Coordinates of C-alpha atoms in Angstrom, one line a residue:
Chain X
X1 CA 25.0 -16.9 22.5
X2 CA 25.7 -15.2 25.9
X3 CA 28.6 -17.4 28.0
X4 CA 26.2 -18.5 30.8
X5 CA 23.6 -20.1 28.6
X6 CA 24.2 -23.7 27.4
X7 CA 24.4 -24.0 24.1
X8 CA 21.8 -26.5 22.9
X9 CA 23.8 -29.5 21.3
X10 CA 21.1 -30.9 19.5
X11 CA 18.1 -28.5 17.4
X12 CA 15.3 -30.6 16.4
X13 CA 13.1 -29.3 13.7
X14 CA 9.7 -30.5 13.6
X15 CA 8.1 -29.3 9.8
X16 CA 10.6 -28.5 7.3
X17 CA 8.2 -25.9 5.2
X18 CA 9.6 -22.8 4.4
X19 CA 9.6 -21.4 7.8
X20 CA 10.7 -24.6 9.5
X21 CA 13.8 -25.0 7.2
X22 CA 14.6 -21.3 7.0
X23 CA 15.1 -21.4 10.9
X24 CA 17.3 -24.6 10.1
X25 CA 18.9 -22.4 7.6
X26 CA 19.9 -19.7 10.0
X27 CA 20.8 -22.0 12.7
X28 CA 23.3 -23.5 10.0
X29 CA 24.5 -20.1 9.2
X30 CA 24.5 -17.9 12.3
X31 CA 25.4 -21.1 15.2
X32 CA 27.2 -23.9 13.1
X33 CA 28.3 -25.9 16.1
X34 CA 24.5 -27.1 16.8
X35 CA 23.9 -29.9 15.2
X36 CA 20.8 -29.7 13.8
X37 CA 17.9 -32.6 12.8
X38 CA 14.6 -32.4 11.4
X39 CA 11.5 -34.5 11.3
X40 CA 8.9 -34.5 8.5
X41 CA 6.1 -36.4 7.4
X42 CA 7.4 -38.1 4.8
X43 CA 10.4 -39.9 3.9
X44 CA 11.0 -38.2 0.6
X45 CA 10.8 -34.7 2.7
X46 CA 12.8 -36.2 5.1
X47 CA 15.4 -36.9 2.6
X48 CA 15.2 -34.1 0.5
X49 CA 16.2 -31.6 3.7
X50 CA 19.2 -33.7 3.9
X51 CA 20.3 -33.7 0.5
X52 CA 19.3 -29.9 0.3
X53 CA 21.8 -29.2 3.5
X54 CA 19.0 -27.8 5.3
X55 CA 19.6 -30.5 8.4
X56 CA 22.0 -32.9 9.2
X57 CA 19.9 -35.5 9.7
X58 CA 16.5 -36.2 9.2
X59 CA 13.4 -38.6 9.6
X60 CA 10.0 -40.1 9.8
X61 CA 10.2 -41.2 13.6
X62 CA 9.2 -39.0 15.9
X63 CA 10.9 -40.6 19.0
X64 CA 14.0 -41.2 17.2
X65 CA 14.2 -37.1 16.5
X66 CA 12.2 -35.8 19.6
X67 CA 14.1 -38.3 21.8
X68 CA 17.6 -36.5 20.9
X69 CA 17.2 -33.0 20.8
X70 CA 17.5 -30.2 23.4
X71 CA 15.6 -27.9 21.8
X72 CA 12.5 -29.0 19.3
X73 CA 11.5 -25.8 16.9
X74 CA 7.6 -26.8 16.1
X75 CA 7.2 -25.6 12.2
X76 CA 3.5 -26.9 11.2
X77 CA 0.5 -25.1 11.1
X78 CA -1.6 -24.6 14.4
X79 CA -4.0 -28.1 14.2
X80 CA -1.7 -30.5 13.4
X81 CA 1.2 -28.8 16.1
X82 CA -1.3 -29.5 18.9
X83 CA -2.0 -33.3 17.6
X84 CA 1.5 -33.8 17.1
X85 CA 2.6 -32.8 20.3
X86 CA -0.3 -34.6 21.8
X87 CA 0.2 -38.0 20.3
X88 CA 4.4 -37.5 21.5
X89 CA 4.1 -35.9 24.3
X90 CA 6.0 -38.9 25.9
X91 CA 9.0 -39.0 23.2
X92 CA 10.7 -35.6 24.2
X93 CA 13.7 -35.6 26.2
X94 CA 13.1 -34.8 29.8
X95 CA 14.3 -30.6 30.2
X96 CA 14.3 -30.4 26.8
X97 CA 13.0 -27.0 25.6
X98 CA 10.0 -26.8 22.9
X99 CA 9.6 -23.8 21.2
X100 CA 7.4 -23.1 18.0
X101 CA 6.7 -19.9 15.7
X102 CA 3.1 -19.8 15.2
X103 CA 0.9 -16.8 14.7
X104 CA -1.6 -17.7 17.0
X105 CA -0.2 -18.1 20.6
X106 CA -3.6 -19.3 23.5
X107 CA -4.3 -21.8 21.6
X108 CA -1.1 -23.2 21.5
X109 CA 0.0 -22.4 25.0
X110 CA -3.7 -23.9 25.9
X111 CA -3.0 -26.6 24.2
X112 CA 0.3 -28.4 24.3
X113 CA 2.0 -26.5 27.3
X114 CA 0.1 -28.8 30.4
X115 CA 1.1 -32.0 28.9
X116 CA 5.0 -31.0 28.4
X117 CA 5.2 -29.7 31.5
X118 CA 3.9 -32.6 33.2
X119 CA 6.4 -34.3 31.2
X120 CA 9.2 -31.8 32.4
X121 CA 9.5 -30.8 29.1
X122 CA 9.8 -26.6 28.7
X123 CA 7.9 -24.6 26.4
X124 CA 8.4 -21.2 25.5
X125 CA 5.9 -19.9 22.9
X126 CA 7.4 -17.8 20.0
X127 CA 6.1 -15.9 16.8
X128 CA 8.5 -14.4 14.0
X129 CA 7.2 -11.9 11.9
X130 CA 8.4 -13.1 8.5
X131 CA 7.3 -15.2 6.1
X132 CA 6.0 -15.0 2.3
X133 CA 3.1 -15.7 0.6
X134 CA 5.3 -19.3 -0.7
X135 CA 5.7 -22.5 0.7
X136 CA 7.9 -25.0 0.9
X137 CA 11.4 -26.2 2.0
X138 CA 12.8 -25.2 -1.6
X139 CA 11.8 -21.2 -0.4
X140 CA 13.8 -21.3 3.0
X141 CA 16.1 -18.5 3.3
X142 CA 18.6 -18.4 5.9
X143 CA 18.5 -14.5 6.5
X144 CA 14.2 -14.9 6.8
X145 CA 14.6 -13.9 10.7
X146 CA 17.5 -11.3 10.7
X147 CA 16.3 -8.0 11.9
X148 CA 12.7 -9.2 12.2
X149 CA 10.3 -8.6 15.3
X150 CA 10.2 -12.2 17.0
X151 CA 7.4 -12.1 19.8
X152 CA 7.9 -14.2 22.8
X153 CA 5.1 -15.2 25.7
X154 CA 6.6 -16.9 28.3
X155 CA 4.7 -17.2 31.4
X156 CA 5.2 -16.3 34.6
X157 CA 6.2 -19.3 35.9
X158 CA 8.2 -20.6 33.3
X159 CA 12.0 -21.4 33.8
X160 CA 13.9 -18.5 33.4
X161 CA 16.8 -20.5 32.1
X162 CA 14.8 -21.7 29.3
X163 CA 13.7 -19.0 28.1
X164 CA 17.0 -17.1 27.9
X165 CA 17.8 -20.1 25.6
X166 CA 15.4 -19.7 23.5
X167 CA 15.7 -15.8 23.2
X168 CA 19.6 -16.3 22.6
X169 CA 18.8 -18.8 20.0
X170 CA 16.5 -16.4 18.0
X171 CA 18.9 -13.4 19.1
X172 CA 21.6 -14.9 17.7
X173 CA 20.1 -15.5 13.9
X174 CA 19.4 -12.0 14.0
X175 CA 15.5 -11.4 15.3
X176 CA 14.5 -8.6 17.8
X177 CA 12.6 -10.4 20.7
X178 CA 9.9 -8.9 22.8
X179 CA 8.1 -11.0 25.4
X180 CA 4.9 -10.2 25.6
X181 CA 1.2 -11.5 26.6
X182 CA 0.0 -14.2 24.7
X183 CA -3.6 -13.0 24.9
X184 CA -2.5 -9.0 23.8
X185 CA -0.4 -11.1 21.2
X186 CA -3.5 -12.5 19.6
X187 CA -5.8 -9.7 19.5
X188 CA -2.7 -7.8 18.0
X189 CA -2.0 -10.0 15.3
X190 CA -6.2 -10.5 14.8
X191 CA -5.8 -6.7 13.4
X192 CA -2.4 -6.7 11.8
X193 CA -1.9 -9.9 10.3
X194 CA -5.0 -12.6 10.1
X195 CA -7.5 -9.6 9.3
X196 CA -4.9 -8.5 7.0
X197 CA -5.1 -12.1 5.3
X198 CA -8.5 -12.5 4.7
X199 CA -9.5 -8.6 3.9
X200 CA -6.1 -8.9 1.3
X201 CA -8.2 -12.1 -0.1
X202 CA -11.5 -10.0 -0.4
X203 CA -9.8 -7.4 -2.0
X204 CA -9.0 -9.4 -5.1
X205 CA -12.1 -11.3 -5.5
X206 CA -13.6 -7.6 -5.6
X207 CA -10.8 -6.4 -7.9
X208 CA -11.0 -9.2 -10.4
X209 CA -14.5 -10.6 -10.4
X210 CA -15.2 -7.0 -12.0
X211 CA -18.4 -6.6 -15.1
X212 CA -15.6 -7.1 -17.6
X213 CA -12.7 -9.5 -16.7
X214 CA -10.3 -8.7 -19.4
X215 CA -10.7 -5.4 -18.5
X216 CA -9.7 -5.5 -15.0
X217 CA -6.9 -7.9 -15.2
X218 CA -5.6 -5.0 -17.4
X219 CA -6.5 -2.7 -14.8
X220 CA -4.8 -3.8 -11.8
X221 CA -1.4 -2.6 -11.4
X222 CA 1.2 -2.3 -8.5
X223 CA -1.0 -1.2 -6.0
X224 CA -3.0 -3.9 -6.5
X225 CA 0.0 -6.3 -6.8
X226 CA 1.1 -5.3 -3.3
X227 CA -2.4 -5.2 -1.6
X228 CA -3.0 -8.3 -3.2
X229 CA 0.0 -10.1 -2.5
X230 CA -0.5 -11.9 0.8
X231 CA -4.2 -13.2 -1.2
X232 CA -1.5 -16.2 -3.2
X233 CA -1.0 -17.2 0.4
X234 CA -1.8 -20.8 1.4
X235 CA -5.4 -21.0 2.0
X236 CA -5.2 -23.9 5.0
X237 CA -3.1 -22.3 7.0
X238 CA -5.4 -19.1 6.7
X239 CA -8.4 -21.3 7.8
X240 CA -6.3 -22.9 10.5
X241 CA -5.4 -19.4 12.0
X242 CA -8.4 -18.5 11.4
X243 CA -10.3 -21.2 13.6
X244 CA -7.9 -20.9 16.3
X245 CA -7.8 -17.2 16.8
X246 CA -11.7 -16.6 15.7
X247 CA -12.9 -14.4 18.6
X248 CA -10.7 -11.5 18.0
X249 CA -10.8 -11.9 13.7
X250 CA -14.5 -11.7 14.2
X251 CA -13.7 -8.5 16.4
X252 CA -11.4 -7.1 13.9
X253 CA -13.4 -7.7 11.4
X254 CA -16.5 -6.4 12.5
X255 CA -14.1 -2.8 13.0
X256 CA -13.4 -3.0 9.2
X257 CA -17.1 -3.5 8.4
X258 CA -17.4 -0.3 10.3
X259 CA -14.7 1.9 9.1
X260 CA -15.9 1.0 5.9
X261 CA -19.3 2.2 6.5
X262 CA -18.3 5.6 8.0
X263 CA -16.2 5.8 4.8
X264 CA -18.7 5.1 3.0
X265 CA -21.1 7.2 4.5
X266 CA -18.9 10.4 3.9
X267 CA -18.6 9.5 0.4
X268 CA -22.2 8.9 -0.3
X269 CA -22.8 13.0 1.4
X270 CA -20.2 14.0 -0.5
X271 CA -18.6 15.0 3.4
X272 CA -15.3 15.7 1.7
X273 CA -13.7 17.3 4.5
X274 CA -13.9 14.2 6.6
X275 CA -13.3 11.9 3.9
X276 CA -9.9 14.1 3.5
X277 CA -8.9 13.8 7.3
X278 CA -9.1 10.5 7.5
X279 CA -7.2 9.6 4.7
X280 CA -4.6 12.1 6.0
X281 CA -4.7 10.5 9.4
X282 CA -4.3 7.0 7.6
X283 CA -1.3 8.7 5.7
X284 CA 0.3 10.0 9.0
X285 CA -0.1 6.6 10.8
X286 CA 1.6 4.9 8.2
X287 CA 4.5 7.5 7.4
X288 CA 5.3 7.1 11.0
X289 CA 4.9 3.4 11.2
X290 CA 7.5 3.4 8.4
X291 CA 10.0 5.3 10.3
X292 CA 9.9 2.8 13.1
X293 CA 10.1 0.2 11.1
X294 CA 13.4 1.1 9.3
X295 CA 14.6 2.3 12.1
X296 CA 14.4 -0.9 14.4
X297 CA 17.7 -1.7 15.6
X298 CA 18.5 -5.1 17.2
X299 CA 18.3 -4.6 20.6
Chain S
X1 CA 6.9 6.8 -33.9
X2 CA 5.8 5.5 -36.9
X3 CA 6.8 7.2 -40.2
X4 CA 3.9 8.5 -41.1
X5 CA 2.5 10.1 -38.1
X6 CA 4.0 14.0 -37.7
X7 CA 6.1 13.7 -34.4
X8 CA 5.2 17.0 -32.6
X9 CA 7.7 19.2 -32.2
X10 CA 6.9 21.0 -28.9
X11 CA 5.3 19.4 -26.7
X12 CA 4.0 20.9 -23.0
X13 CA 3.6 19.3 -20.0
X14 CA 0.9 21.3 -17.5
X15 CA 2.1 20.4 -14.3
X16 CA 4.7 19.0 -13.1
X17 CA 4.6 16.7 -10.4
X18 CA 5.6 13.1 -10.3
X19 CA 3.5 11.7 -12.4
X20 CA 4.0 15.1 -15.0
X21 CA 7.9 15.0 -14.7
X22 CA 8.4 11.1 -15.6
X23 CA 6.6 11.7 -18.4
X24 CA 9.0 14.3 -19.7
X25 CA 11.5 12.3 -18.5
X26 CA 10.7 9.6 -20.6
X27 CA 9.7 11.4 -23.8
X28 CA 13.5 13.1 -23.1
X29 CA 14.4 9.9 -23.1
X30 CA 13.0 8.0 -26.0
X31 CA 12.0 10.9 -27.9
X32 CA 15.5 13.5 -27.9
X33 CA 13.8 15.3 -30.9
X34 CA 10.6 16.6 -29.0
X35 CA 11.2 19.9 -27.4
X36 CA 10.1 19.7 -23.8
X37 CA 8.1 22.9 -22.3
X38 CA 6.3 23.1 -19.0
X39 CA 4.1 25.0 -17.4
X40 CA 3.9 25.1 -13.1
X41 CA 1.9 27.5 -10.9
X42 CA 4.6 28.8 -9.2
X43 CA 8.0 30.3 -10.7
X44 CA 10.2 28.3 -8.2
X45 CA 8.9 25.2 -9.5
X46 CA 8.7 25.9 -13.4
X47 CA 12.7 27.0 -12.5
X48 CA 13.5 23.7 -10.9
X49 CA 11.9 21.6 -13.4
X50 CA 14.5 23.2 -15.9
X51 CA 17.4 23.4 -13.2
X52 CA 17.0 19.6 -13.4
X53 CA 16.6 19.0 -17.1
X54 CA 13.2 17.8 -16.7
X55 CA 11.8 20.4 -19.7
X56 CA 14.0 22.6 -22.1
X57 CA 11.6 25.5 -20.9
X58 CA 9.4 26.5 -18.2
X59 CA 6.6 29.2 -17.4
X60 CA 3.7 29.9 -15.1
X61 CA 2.7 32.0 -18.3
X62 CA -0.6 29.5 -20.2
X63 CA -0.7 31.0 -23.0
X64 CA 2.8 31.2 -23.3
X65 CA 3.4 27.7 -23.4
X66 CA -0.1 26.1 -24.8
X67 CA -0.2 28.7 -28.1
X68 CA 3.4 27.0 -28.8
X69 CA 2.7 23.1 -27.8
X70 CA 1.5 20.9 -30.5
X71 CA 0.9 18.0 -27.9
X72 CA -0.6 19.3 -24.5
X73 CA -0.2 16.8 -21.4
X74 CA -2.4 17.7 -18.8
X75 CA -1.3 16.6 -15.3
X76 CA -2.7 17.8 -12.8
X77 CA -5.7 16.1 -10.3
X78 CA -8.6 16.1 -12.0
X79 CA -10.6 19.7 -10.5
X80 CA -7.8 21.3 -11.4
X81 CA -7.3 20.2 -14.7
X82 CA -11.1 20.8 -15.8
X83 CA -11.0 24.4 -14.3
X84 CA -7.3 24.6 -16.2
X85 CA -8.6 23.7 -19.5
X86 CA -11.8 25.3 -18.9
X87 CA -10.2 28.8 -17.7
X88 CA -7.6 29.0 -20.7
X89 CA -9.3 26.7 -23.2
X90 CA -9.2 29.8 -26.1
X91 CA -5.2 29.9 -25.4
X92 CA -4.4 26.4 -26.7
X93 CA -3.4 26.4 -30.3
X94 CA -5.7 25.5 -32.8
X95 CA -5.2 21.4 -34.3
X96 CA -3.1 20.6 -31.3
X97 CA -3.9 18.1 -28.9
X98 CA -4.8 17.8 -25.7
X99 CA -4.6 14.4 -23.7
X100 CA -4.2 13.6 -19.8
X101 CA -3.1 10.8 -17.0
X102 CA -5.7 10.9 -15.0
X103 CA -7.2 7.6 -13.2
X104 CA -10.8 8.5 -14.0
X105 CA -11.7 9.4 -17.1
X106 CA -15.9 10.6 -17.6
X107 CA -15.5 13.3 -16.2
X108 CA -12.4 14.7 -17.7
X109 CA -14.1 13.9 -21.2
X110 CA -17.7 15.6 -19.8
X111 CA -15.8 18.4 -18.1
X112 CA -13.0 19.8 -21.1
X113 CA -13.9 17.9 -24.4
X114 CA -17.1 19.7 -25.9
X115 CA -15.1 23.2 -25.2
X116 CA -12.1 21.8 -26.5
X117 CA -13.7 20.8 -29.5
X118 CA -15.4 24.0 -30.2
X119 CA -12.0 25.5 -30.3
X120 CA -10.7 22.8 -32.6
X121 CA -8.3 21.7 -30.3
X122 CA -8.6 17.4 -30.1
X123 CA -8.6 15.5 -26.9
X124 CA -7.3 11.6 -26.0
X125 CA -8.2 10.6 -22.4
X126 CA -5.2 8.4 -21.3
X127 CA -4.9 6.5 -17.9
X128 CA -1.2 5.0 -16.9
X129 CA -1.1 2.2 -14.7
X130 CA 1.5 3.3 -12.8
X131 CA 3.1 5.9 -9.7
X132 CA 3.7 5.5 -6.7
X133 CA 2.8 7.0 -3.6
X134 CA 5.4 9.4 -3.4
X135 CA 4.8 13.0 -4.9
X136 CA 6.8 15.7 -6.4
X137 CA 9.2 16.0 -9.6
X138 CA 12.2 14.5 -7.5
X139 CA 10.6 11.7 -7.4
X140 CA 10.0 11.6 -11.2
X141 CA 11.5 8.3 -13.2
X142 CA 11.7 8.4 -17.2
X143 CA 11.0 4.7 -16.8
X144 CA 7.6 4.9 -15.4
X145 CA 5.6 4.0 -17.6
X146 CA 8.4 1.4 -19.3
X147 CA 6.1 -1.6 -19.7
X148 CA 2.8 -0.6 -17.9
X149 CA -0.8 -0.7 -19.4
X150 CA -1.8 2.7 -20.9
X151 CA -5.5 3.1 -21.1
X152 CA -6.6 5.4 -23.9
X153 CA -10.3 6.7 -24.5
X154 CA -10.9 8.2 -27.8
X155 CA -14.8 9.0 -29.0
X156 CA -15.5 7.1 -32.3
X157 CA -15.6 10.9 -33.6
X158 CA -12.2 11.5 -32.8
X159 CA -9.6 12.3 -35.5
X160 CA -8.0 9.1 -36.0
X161 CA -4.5 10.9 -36.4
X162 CA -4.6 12.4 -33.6
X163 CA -5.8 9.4 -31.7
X164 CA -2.9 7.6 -33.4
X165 CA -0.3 10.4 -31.9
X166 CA -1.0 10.2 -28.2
X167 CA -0.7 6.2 -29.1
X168 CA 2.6 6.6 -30.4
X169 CA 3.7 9.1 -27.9
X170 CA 3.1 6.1 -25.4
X171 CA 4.5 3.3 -26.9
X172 CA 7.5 5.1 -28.5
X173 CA 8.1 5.7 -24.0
X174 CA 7.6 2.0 -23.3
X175 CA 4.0 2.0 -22.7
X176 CA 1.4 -0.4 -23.4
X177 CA -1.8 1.1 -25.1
X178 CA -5.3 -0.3 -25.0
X179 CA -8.4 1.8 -26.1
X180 CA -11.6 1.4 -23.7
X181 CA -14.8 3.3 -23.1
X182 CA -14.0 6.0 -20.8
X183 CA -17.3 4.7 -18.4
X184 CA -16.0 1.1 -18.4
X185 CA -12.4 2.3 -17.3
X186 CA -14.4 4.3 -14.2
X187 CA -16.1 1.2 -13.4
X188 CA -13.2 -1.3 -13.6
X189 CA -10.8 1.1 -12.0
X190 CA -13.2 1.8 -8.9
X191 CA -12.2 -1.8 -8.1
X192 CA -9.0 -2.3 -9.3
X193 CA -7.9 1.5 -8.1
X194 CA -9.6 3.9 -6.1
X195 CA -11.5 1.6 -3.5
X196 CA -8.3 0.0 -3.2
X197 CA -6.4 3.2 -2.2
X198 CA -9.5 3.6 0.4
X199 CA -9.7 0.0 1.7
X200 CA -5.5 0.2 2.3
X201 CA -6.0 3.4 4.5
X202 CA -8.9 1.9 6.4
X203 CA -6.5 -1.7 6.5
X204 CA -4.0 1.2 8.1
X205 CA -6.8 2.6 10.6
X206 CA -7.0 -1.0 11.9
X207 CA -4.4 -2.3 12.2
X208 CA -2.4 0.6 14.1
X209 CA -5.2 2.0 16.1
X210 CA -5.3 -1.4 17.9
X211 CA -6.1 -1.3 21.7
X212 CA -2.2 -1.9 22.7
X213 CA -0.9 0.6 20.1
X214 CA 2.8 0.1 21.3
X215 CA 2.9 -3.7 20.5
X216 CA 0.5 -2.7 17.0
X217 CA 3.5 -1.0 15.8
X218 CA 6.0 -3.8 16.0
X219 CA 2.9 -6.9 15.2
X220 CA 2.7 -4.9 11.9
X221 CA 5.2 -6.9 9.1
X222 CA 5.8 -7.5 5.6
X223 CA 2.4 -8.1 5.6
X224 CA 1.3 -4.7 6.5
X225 CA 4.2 -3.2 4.7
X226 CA 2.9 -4.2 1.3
X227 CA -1.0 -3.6 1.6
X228 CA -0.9 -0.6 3.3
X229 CA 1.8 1.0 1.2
X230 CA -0.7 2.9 -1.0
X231 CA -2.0 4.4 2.1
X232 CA 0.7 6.9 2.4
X233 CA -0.8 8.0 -0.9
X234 CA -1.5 12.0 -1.0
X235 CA -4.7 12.4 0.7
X236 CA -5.8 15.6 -1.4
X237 CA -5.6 13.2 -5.2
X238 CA -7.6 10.4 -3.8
X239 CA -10.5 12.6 -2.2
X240 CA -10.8 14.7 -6.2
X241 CA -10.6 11.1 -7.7
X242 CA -13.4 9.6 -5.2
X243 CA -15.8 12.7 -5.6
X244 CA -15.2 12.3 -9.8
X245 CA -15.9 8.9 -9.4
X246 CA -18.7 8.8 -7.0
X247 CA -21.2 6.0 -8.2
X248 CA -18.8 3.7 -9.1
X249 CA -17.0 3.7 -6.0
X250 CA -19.7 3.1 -3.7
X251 CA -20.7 -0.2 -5.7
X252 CA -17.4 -1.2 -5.5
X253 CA -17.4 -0.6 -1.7
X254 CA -21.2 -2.4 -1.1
X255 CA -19.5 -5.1 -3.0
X256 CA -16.6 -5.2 -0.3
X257 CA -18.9 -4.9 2.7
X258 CA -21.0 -7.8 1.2
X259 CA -17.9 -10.1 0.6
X260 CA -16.5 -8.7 4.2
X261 CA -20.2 -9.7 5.9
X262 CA -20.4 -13.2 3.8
X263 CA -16.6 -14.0 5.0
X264 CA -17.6 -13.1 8.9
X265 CA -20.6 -15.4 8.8
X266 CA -18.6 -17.9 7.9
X267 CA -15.8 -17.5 10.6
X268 CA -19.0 -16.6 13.3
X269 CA -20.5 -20.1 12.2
X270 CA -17.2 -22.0 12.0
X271 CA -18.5 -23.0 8.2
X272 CA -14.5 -24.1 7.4
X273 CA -15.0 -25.4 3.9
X274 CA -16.7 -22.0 2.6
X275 CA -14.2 -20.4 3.9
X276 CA -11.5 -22.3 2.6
X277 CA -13.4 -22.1 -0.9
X278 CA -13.5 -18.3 -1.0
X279 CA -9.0 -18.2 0.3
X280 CA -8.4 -20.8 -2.2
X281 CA -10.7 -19.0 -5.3
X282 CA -8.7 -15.6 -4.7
X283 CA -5.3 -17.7 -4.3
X284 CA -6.0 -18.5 -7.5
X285 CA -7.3 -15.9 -9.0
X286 CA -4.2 -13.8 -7.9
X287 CA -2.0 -16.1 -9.2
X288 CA -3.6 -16.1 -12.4
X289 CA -3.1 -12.1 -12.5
X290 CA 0.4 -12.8 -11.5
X291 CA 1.4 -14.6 -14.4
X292 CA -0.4 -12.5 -17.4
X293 CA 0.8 -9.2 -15.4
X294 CA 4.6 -10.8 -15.7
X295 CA 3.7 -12.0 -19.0
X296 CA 2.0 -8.5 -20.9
X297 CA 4.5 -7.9 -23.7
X298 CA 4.8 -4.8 -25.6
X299 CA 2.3 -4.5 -28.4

């Protein structure tokens, strides 16, 4: 943390799933002077984060955790975020800082941003790109975040103050922040992640619904283990993404359906020659997004 | 090998790419008896492959090294390989066998058994589930193929020794052998394969020709990472494999456009619970894969 920021003294998490308490995790690991306490659902999650040495403390009672902290990390899929921030809007501590790391951003910002700031409550909208296709406190991992992209979309008008905090405190766990748009941020993601989802999904329905079953449980190997892998991925957070980000995943989609079609056009004329370029081109774009993405430094 | 099947004592490898060279690799490996000879296009290669121990001996002479090669691997794309057999099928030597790695296998059988035959020279189709996108014999492995599913497919007129030998030849490297009809393995592996490889690079198309191609680059994670890694594939193989392959591709890919179209209609008219159906079915289907692919023992 830069010397001119406060540190925060208390870190509320809010969800301790896998990506909830791997952010506790690295907080543990990369600031251990913040104390850090989470709230779940349940008291057995509750307790089970403690014993684990995810959080300090932990609990069921919102007002008790959201009362405390300085910063709240939100760690719960998009629906329930917004409700939960809804029905507590009044229990956060007045110029505390909320922050949250879903993959859909308007709807969040849309959603829980006017009643925390009439609150005097901050909010600073954030998306890591990590994750696994697992769940669950039991797969955090305190190095989830280091060297990862972590998008940021403040607005405008936000307190600059705040989000410096917020940047330090992802900085300083190792991720790469970019602020950006929350609007470009979605119709981004639309192509490279919640498309990505569902087409992934597709792809092994198509692979192993084959004429002969045994057959083609034989027959998929490792390229079919890595396209497929994001398909064991939870399927209501999908659908929650999904509903909250559906305009630009319909457009996305309907690009696929199209690309396909040309593809499959070219095949079906036996137009080899443009069959070949665009594979080619695909190769090229990807070689080259490989290069960037080994080669991104933290900045 | 088992102890009554001859264990060839030279046997050539016809090109030596990646795929080529790991198998020499591993038959150095597991099999230190067989004498290893290879046969490139070009003299710089054929030198190399020796330079690095790959094969015992190298030429771009065919005659020279089929007349002396009891078993005859054939790895080349597939074009190649039936104008290869085709152009010097009189120069292999009479009661050896011939037997490929290709991922389709029809038209190899339809394009170099009948004038293999005639010469009395016997033929075993065999498909490897395994490579990688990479190319070239640096990037060869004599583990490769440690493990994987081998498909073999042998006519019910085949000489059952020689059927036996290429079966050997595998599982004496590690692999695991199963013997299907040549058309079913086309049909299965359109899905499980080749539409695959197509459906990654189009994933590729879309995702990183998005409208702000700057932030695309850094919204694409592990996500991306995984299913488009076969992308980067060599754009030359998977055009010969889609034109040998033809008819069972393009039902593969109306099968991906219906499944993409059914999907969209379900976003379009928010219709949550079929959606959450379909991500939950392939959850589990994939997971089911997941644990037989771990599971497949040596047979």
């Amino acid at each position: 943390m830069r010397d001119h920021i406060k540190i925060p003294e208390v870190l509320a998490i809010a969800g301790l799933g896998q990506m909830g308490a791997s952010f506790a995790m690295a907080v543990r690991k990369f600031l251990p002077e913040i104390r850090l306490s989470g709230w779940a659902p349940s008291q057995q999650e509750a307790e089970k984060a403690v014993e684990l040495g995810i959080v300090d403390e932990a609990s069921t009672n919102t007002k008790k955790v959201l009362s405390e902290a300085d910063v709240v990390m939100l760690a719960m899929p998009i629906s329930p975020l917004i409700d939960f921030v809804n029905d507590h809007v009044t229990e956060f501590k007045i110029g505390s800082i909320v922050t949250d790391l879903s993959s859909v951003k308007s709807d969040i910002v849309d959603g829980i941003r006017p009643g925390l700031c009439e609150q005097g409550v901050h909010f600073i909208g954030g998306h890591p790109m990590a994750g696994t296709e697992k769940t669950g406190m039991e797969n955090g991992d305190a190095d989830m975040y280091t060297d990862k992209v972590v998008f940021l979309t403040p607005f405008c008008t936000d307190d600059p103050a705040a989000l410096s905090i917020v940047r330090e405190l992802w900085r300083s766990i190792g991720g790469n922040t970019f602020e950006v748009d929350a609007v470009d941020h979605d119709v981004t993601l639309a192509r490279s992640s919640h498309v990505l989802h569902i087409n992934s999904n597709i792809t092994t329905h198509v692979c192993l619904q084959a004429p002969n079953k045994d057959l083609a449980m034989l027959a998929c190997g490792g390229a079919f283990r890595d396209t497929s892998r994001i398909s064991s991925s939870n399927p209501d957070l999908w659908v929650n993404v999904t509903k909250h980000n559906k305009q630009a995943i319909l457009k996305a989609m309907d690009e696929t359906l199209d690309q396909v079609s040309h593809v499959r056009s070219w095949i079906e004329g036996e137009d080899w020659d443009s069959l070949y370029k665009f594979l080619a081109e695909g190769k090229a774009l990807r070689d080259d997004w490989w290069d960037s993405f080994n080669k991104l430094d933290k900045k």
